[in-house]
XYZ file of C-alpha atoms in Angstrom:
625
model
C 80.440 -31.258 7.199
C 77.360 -30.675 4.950
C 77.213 -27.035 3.222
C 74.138 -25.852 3.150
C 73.234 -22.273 1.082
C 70.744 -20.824 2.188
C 68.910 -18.028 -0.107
C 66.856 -15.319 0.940
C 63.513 -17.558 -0.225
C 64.725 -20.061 2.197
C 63.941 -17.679 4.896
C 60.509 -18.560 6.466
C 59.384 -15.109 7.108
C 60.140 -13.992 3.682
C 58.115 -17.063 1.960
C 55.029 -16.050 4.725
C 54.929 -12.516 3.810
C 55.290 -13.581 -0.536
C 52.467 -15.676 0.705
C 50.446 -13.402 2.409
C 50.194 -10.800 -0.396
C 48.782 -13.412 -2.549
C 46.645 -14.950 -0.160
C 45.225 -11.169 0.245
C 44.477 -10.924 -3.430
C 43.648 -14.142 -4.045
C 40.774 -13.246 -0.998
C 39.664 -10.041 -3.085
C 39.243 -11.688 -6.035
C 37.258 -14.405 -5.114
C 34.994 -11.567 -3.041
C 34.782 -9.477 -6.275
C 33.799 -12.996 -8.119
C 31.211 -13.716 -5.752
C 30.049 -10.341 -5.998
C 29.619 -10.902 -9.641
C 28.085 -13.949 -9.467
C 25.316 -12.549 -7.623
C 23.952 -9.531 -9.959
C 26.622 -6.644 -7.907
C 29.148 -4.175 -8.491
C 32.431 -6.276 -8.139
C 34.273 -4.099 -5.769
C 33.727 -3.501 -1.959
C 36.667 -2.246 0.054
C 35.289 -3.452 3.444
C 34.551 -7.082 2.859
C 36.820 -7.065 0.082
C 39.552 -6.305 2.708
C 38.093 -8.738 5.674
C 37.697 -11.782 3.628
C 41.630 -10.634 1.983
C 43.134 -10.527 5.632
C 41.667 -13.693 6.713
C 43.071 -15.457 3.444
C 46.072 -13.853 3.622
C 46.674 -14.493 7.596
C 46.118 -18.521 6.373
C 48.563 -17.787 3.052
C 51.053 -16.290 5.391
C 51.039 -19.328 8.075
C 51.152 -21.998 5.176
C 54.183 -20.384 3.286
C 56.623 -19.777 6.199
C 55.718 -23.492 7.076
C 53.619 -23.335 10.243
C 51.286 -26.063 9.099
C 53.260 -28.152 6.805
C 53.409 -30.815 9.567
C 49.734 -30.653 10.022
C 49.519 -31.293 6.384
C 51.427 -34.075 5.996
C 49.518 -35.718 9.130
C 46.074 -35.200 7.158
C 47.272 -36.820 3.942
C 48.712 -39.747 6.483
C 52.170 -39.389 6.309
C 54.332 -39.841 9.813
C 55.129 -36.807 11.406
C 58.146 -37.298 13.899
C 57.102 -36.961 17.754
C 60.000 -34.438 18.606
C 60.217 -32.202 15.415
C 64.171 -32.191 14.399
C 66.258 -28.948 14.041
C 68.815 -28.169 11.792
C 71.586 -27.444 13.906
C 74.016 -25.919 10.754
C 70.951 -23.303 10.550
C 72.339 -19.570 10.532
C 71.038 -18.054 13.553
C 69.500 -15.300 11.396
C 67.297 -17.965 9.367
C 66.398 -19.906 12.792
C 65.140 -16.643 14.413
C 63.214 -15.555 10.808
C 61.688 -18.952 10.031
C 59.336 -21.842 11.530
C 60.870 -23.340 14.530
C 59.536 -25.588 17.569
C 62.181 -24.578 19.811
C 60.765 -22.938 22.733
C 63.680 -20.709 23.041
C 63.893 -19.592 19.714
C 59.908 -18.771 19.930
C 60.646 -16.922 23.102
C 63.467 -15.053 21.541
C 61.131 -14.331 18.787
C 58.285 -13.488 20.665
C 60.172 -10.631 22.141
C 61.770 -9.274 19.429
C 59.019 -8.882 17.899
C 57.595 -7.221 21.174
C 60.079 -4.882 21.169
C 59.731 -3.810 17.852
C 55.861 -3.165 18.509
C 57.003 -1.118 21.816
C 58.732 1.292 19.948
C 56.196 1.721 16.790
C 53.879 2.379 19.737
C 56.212 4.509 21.267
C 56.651 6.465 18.160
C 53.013 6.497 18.208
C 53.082 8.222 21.779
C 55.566 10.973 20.548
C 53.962 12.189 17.724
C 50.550 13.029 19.323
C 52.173 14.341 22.436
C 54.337 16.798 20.769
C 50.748 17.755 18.834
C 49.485 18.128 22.760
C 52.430 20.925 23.398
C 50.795 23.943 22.835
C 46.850 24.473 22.563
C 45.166 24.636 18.860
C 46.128 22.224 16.201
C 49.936 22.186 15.019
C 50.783 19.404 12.483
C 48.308 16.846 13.102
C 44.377 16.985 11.900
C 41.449 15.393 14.514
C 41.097 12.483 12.823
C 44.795 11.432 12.385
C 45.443 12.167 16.234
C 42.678 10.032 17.051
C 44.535 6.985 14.809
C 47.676 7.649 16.342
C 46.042 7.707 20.051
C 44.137 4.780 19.315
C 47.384 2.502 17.707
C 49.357 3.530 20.552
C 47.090 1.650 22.742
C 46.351 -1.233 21.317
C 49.837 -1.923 19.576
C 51.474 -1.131 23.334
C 49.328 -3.890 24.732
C 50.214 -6.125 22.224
C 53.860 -5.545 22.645
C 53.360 -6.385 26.104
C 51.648 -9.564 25.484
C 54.279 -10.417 22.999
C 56.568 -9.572 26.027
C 54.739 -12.325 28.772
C 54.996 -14.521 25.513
C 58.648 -14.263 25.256
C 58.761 -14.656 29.170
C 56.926 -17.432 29.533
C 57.752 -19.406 26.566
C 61.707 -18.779 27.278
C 61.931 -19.629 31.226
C 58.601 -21.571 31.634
C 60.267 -25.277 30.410
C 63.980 -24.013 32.046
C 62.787 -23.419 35.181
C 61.105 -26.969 35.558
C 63.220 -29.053 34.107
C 61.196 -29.552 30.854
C 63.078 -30.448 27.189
C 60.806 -28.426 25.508
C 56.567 -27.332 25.614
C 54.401 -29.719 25.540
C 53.167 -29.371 22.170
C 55.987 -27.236 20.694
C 54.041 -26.942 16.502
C 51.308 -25.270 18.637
C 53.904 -23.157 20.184
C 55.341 -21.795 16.890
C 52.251 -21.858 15.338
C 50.590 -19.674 18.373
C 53.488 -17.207 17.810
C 53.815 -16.894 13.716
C 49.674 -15.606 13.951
C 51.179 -12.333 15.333
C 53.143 -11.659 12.288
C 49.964 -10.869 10.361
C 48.474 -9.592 13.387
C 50.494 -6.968 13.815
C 50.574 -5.959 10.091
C 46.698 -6.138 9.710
C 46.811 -4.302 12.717
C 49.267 -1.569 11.491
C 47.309 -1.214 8.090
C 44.435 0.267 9.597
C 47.109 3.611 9.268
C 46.804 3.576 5.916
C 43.049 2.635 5.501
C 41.409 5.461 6.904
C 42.579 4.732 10.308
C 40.067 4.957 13.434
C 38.737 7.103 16.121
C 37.786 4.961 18.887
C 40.429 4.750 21.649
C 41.679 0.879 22.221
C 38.380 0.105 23.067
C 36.404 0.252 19.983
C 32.831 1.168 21.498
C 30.067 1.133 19.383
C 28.121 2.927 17.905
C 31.302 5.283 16.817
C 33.135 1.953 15.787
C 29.572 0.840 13.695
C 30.762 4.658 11.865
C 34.116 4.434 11.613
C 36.390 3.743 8.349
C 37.697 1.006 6.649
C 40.815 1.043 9.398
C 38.534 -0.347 11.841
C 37.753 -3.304 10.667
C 41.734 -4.047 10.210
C 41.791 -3.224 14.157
C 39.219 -5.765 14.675
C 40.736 -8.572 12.227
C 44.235 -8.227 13.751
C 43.092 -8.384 17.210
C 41.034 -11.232 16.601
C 43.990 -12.861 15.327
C 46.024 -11.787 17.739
C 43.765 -13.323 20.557
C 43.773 -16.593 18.913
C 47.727 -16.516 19.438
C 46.854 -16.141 22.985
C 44.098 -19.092 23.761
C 46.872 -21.450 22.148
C 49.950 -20.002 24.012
C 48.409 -20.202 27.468
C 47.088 -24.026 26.589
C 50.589 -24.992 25.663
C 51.792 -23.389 29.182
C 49.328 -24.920 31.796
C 49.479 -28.318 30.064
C 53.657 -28.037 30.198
C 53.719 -26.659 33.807
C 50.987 -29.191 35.377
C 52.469 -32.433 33.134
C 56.113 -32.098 32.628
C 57.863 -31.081 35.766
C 60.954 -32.574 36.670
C 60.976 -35.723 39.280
C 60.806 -33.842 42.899
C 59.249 -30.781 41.496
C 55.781 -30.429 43.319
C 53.552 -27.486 43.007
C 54.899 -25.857 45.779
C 58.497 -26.483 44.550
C 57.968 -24.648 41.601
C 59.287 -21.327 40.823
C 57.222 -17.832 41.201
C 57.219 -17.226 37.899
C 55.778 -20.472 36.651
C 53.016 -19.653 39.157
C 51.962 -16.473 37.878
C 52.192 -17.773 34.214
C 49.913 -20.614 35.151
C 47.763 -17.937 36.921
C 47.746 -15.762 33.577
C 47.443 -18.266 31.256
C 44.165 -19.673 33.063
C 43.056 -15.633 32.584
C 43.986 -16.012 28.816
C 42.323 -19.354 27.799
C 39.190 -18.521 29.648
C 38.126 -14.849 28.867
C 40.153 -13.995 25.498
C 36.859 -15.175 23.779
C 34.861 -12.377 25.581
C 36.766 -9.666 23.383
C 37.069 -11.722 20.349
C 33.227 -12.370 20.333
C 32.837 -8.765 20.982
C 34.795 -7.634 18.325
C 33.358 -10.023 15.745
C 29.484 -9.295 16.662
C 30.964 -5.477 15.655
C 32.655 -6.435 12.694
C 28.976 -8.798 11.448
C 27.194 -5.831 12.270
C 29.437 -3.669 9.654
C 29.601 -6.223 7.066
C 26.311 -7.791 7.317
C 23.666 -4.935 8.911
C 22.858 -7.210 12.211
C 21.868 -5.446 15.157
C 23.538 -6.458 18.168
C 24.785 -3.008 19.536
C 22.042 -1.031 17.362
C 18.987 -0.137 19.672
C 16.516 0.249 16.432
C 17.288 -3.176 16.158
C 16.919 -4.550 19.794
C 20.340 -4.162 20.295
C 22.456 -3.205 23.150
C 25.367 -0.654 22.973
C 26.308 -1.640 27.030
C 26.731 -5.266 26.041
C 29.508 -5.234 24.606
C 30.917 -2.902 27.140
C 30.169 -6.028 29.485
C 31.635 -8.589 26.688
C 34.777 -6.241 26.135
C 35.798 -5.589 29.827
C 34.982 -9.479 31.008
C 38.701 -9.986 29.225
C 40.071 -6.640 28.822
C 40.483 -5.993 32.857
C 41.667 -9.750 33.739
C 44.103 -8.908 30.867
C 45.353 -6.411 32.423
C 46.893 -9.373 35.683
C 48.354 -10.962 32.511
C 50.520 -8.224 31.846
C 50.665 -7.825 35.737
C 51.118 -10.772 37.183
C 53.918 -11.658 34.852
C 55.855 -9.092 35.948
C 55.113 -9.663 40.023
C 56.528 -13.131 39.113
C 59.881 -11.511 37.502
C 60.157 -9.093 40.605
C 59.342 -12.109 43.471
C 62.017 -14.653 41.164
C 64.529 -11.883 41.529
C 64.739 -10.340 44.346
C 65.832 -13.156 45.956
C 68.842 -13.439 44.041
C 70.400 -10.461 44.220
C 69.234 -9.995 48.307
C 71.039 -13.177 49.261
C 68.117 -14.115 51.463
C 65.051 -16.732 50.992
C 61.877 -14.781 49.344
C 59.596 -14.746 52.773
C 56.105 -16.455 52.427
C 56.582 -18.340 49.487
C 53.200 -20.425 49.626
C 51.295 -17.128 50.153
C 52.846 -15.500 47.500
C 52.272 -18.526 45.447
C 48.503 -18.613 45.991
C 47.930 -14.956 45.574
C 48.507 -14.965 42.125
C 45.745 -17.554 41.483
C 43.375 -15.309 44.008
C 44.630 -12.163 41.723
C 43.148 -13.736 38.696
C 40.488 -14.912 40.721
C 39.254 -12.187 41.771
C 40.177 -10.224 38.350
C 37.212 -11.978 37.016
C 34.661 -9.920 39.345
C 36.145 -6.468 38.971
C 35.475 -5.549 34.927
C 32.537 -3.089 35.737
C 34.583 -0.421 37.761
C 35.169 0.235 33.843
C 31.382 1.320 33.512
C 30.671 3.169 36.212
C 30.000 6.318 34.166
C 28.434 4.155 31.082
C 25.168 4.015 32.063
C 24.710 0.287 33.327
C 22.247 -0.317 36.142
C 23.515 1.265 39.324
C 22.142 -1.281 41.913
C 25.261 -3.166 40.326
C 27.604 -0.228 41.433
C 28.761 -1.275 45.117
C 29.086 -4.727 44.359
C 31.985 -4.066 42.020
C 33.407 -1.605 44.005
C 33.780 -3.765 47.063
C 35.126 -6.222 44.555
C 37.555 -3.657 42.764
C 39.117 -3.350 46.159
C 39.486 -7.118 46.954
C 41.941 -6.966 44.706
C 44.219 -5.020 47.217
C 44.135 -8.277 49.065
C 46.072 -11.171 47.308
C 48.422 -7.976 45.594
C 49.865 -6.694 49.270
C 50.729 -10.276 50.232
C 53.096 -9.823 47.384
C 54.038 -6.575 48.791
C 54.706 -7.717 52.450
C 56.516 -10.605 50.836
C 59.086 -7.921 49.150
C 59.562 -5.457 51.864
C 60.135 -8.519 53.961
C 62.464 -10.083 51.944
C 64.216 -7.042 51.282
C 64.554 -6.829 55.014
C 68.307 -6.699 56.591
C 69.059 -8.569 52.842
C 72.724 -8.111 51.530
C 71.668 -6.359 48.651
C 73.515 -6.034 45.399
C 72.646 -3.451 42.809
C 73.270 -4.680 39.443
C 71.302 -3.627 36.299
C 68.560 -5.921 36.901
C 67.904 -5.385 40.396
C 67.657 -1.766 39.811
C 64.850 -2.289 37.839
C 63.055 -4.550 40.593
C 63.331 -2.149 43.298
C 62.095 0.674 40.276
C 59.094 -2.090 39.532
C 57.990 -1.867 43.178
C 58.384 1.656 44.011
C 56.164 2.381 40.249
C 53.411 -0.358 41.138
C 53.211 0.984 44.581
C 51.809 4.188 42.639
C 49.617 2.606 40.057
C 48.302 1.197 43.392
C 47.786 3.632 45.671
C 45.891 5.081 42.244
C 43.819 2.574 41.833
C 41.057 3.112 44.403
C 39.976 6.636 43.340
C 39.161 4.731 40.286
C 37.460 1.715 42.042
C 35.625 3.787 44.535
C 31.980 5.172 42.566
C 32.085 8.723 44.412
C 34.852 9.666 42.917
C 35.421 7.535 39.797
C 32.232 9.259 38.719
C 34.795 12.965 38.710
C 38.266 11.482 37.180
C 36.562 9.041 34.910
C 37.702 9.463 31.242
C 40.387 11.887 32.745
C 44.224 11.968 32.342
C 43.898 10.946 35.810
C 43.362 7.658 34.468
C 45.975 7.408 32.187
C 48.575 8.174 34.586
C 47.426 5.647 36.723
C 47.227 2.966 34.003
C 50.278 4.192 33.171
C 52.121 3.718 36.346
C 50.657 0.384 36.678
C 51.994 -1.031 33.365
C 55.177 0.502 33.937
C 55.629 -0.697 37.194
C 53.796 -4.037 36.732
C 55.298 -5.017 33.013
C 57.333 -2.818 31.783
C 60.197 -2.620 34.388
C 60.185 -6.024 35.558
C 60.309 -7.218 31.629
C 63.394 -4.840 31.383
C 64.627 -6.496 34.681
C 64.523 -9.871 32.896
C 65.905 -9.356 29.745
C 68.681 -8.342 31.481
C 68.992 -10.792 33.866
C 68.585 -13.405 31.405
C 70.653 -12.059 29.084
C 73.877 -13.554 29.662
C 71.334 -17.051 29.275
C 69.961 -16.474 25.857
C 73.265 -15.163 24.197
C 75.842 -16.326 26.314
C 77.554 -12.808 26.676
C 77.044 -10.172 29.402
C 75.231 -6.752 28.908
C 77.092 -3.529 28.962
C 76.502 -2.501 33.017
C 77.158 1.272 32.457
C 74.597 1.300 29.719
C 72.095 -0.576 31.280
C 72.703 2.131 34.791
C 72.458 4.498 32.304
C 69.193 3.005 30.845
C 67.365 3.068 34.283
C 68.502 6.558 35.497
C 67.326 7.945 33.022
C 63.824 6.398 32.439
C 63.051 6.024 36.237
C 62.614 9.984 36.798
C 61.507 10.498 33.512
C 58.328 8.450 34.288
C 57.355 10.008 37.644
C 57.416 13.004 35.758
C 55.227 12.048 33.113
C 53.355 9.702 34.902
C 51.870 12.673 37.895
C 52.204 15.367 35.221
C 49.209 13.031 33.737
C 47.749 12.468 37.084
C 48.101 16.488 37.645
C 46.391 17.520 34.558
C 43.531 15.151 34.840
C 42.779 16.412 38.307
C 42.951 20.170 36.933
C 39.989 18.508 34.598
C 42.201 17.936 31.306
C 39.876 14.937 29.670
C 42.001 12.241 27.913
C 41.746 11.302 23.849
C 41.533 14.902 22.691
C 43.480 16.794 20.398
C 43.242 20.463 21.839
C 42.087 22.300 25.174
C 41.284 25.711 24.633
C 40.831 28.081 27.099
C 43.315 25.376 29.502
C 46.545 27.559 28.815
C 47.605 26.646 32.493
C 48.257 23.308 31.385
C 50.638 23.973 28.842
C 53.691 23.640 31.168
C 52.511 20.484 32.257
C 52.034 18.674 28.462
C 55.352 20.162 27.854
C 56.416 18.895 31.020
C 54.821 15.235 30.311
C 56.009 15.322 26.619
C 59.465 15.850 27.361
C 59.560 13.340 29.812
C 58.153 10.950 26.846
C 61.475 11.954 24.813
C 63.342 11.199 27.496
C 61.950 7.733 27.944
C 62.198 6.798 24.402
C 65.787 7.371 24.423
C 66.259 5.586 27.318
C 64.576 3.015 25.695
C 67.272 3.078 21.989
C 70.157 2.881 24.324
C 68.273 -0.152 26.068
C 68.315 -1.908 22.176
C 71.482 -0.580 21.316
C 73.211 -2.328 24.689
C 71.645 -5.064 23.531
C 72.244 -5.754 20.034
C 75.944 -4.556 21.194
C 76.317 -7.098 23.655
C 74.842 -9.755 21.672
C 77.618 -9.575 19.461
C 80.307 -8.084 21.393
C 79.803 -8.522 24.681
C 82.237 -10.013 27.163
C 81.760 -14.234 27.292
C 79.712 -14.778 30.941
C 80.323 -16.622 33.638
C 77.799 -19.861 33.649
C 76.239 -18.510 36.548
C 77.079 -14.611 36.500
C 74.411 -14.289 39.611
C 74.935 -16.906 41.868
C 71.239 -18.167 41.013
C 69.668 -21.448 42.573
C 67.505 -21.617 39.916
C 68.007 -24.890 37.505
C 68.907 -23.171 33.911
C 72.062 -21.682 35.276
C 73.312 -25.306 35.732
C 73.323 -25.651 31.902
C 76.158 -23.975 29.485
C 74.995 -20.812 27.573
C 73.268 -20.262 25.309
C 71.056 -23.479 26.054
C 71.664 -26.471 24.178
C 68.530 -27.448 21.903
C 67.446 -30.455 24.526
C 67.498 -28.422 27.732
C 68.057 -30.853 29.825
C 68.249 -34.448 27.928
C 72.176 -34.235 28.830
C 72.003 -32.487 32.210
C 68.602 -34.383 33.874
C 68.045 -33.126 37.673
C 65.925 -34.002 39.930
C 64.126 -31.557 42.948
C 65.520 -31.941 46.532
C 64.948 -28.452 48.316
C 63.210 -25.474 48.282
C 63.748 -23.043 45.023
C 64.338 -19.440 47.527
C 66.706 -20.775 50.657
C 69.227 -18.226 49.422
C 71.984 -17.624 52.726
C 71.073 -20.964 54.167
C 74.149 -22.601 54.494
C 74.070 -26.551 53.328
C 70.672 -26.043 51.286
C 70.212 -27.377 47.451
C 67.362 -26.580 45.386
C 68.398 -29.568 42.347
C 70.646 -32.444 41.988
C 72.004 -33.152 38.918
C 71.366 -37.216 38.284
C 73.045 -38.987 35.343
C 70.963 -39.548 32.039
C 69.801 -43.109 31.742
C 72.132 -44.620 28.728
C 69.723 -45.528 25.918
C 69.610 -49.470 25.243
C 71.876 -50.448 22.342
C 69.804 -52.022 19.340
C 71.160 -55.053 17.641
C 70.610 -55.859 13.910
């Protein structure tokens, strides 16, 4: 057997981030040389920064060997079709290097998600424990402001990465794919979060910003150095989207197995075609946005400066056109964790399949109408008021089908409650509130009162919880025993939903409560509000008590991984196709193990019903010398 050493430079991650550092000077110098060049003082942070990041993002992708195919195609060398992988690779230099294995990019993907959920979450509990008591305690205006903001934006991130991991793990299993269609693009699409994420983070150190998520000119025109890092690392980060949701609908329309047709497929690969259609059409909207902000910073144009002509409600328009469809990417993932499921652990076939199929395409649909609800307060023109109200509410529509579908499946079920379906029926009952929240925000009479209120950000709260964050918890532990081949500590993980479960009710309607009492959202004090004390405590607690939820969620994990008992091959008694293959998957999927589609995926308690066959592999010819 070959004996391979492998040294800590052999580790892609560690030659990226070498690379990036350079690449980041290497981008300051040649700004400062420029600079020179033409008759100016050498050094300017802002571009000197900008032009640094973008090298540096490019330094960081060539060293840990993202494009090194690409290059060797470009100087005409042949490339191999199906890239090979090592298989003596230590799994700790697979999951830290270059790989075109759709598992080990979905692995990576949410690793790396869950690392940004807890830096946010860290985020969250410093500036809520400054929110305890009224008047400033440890924290000054403008550094509460930073941590607001990167809680925001580095939480939605980590719950992107999170549909990433989803999708790019399950998507090929659960039609009978060997790997995505075009698996460089696949680690390629995930490696541009890396420096993402750290551009993103560096705005901490760089002055930070005071803008919310959101970034609204004219405050983000004002802002420091920080906020140009926020725009650069989003940017980047949106890229990583457009290229993951093209590698997605081309895999799930093209490479299905035999018998598979649309309306065999799984839920889930549904509502990742239906958010990966949101996320190659509309990411450009906040990208453009962001980078008509950053030009006007860098280079004094005028496109959100009224002395100039400009517009500051444009790129309201611009930024919402992605940023509320986004929010059915988070969504709709999760629907399509709860509706694959329940099923499973309710014995009984998920009722209206079709319907449910469809309503995630008319959810992101209609999620293209609805982005002006956001403005209702901004000061956009109000004939266009009603018409996104009505279509705020359409919404309703296509999202109770997949409500009736649930309570209907649920319905005189033999239900089971295991770790993961805990978190399902925890899912529904938390959506059902960021629901029945929703219209107060939809409806103009009384947006125009809660708007910009903590009303709001228990509501938004409740819906990523409920939409994302509980279903993705579901998953992981449902497809835990897949990925790693051992089973999940089931006290822990019972342990792990008791506790966060209350704990976000009472966060989530302390929020609700305070912003009806008239407590406005992203500021650092109330005086003269020292009735709502009791309620931040209230709310903050409840925080702690989440995050710690939350470490014994990655310590059961990381436990298990290593220690857990061996599982069954199909712990759950699932139809679904991947628990026909030993775990953790072999490298090929299905090359060994082909199947072809011969019933419907959800007949659960039907007796005599198959959803796949297994077929034998077609022997390859022999070649003669």
């Amino acid at each position: 057997m070959r004996q391979t050493k492998y040294t800590l430079f052999s580790v892609g991650l560690v030659r990226g981030l070498v690379a990036m550092v350079i690449g980041m000077l290497a981008g300051m110098g040649l700004l400062s040389l420029i600079r020179l060049l033409m008759g100016l003082p050498a050094w300017n942070a802002e571009p000197a920064w900008v032009l640094g990041g973008v090298i540096g993002s490019l330094a960081f992708l060539a060293g840990i060997g993202a494009m090194t195919d690409w290059f060797k195609w470009a100087k005409g060398e042949q490339t191999p079709e199906h890239p090979a992988h090592d298989p003596e690779q230590p799994g700790w230099v697979k999951y830290l290097s270059f790989s075109t294995d759709h598992k080990v990019i979905g692995v990576q993907y949410g690793v790396t998600g869950m690392i940004m959920f807890a830096i946010a979450g860290s985020f969250a509990l410093i500036f809520r424990t400054e929110l305890i008591q009224i008047g400033l305690q440890f924290l000054s205006p403008d550094l509460y402001n930073t941590y607001m903001s990167l809680h925001g934006i580095v939480m939605i991130m980590a719950i992107l990465l999170g549909v990433g991991a989803m999708s790019n793990y399950l998507v090929p299993l659960l039609i009978g794919a060997s790997d995505m269609a075009f698996p460089r693009l696949n680690g390629f699409a995930f490696w541009i979060n890396v420096p993402s994420g750290i551009l993103l983070l560096s705005s901490l150190f760089l002055g930070g910003f005071d803008t919310g998520w959101v970034g609204y000119p004219p405050l983000s025109v004002r802002a420091p150095l920080g906020m140009q890092m926020f725009f650069l690392g989003v940017y980047l980060f949106g890229l990583s989207s457009i290229l993951g949701s093209l590698n997605i609908i081309v895999t799930a329309l093209r490479m299905r197995a035999p018998g598979m047709t649309l309306f065999r497929m799984p839920i889930f690969v549904w509502t990742a075609l239906a958010t990966s259609i949101i996320s190659l059409t509309a990411t450009q909207l906040i990208a453009l946005s962001f980078q008509m902000v950053m030009f006007q910073r860098l280079l004094g144009m005028g496109f959100f400066d009224p002395a100039k002509g400009g517009d500051v409600i444009l790129f309201q328009h611009l930024f919402w056109f992605y940023s509320h469809p986004a929010v059915y990417v988070f969504i709709l993932t999760g629907l399509g964790v709860i509706s694959e499921l329940l099923p499973v652990f309710v014995r009984k076939p998920l009722f209206g399949y079709k319907w449910v199929a469809m309503s995630s395409l008319g959810i992101a649909l209609v999620g293209f109408f609805v982005w002006a609800h956001h403005m209702f307060t901004s000061g956009m023109q109000e004939f266009l008021r009603v018409p996104f109200m009505y279509s705020t509410l359409l919404v309703a529509v296509p999202t109770g089908v997949k409500f009736f579908s649930w309570v209907a499946t649920i319905w005189r079920g033999k239900l089971s409650f295991e770790t993961p379906m805990l978190f399902v029926l925890g899912a529904i009952i938390i959506f059902l509130i960021g629901g029945l929240s929703g219209p107060p925000n939809g409806t103009v009479a009384t947006d125009l009162h809660v708007h910009d209120t903590y009303f709001i950000v228990g509501h938004f709260h409740a819906t990523m919880f409920g939409g994302f964050v509980f279903p993705f918890m579901a998953a992981v532990y449902f497809w835990f025993p897949k990925v790693t081949g051992r089973m999940y500590n089931e006290r822990l993980g019972k342990l792990h939903f008791f506790l966060m479960f209350p704990a976000f009710f009472v966060q989530s309607f302390g929020q609700m409560f305070v912003g009806l009492l008239g407590m406005r959202r992203r500021i650092v004090d109330y005086p003269g509000l020292e009735f709502m004390q009791t309620p931040h405590l209230l709310i903050t607690i409840a925080g702690f008590v989440i995050g710690f939820s939350v470490l014994i969620f990655f310590f059961n994990l990381a436990f298990s991984a290593r220690r857990g008992v061996v599982a069954e091959q199909n712990p759950w008694h699932s139809r679904s196709p991947e628990w026909g293959l030993p775990s953790p998957v072999p490298v090929d999927n299905y090359r060994e193990h082909p199947f072809e589609v011969v019933g419907e995926p959800y007949d659960y308690g039907l007796a005599g019903s198959a959803f796949v066959r297994m077929v034998q592999p077609v022997a390859e010819p022999a070649t003669v010398d």
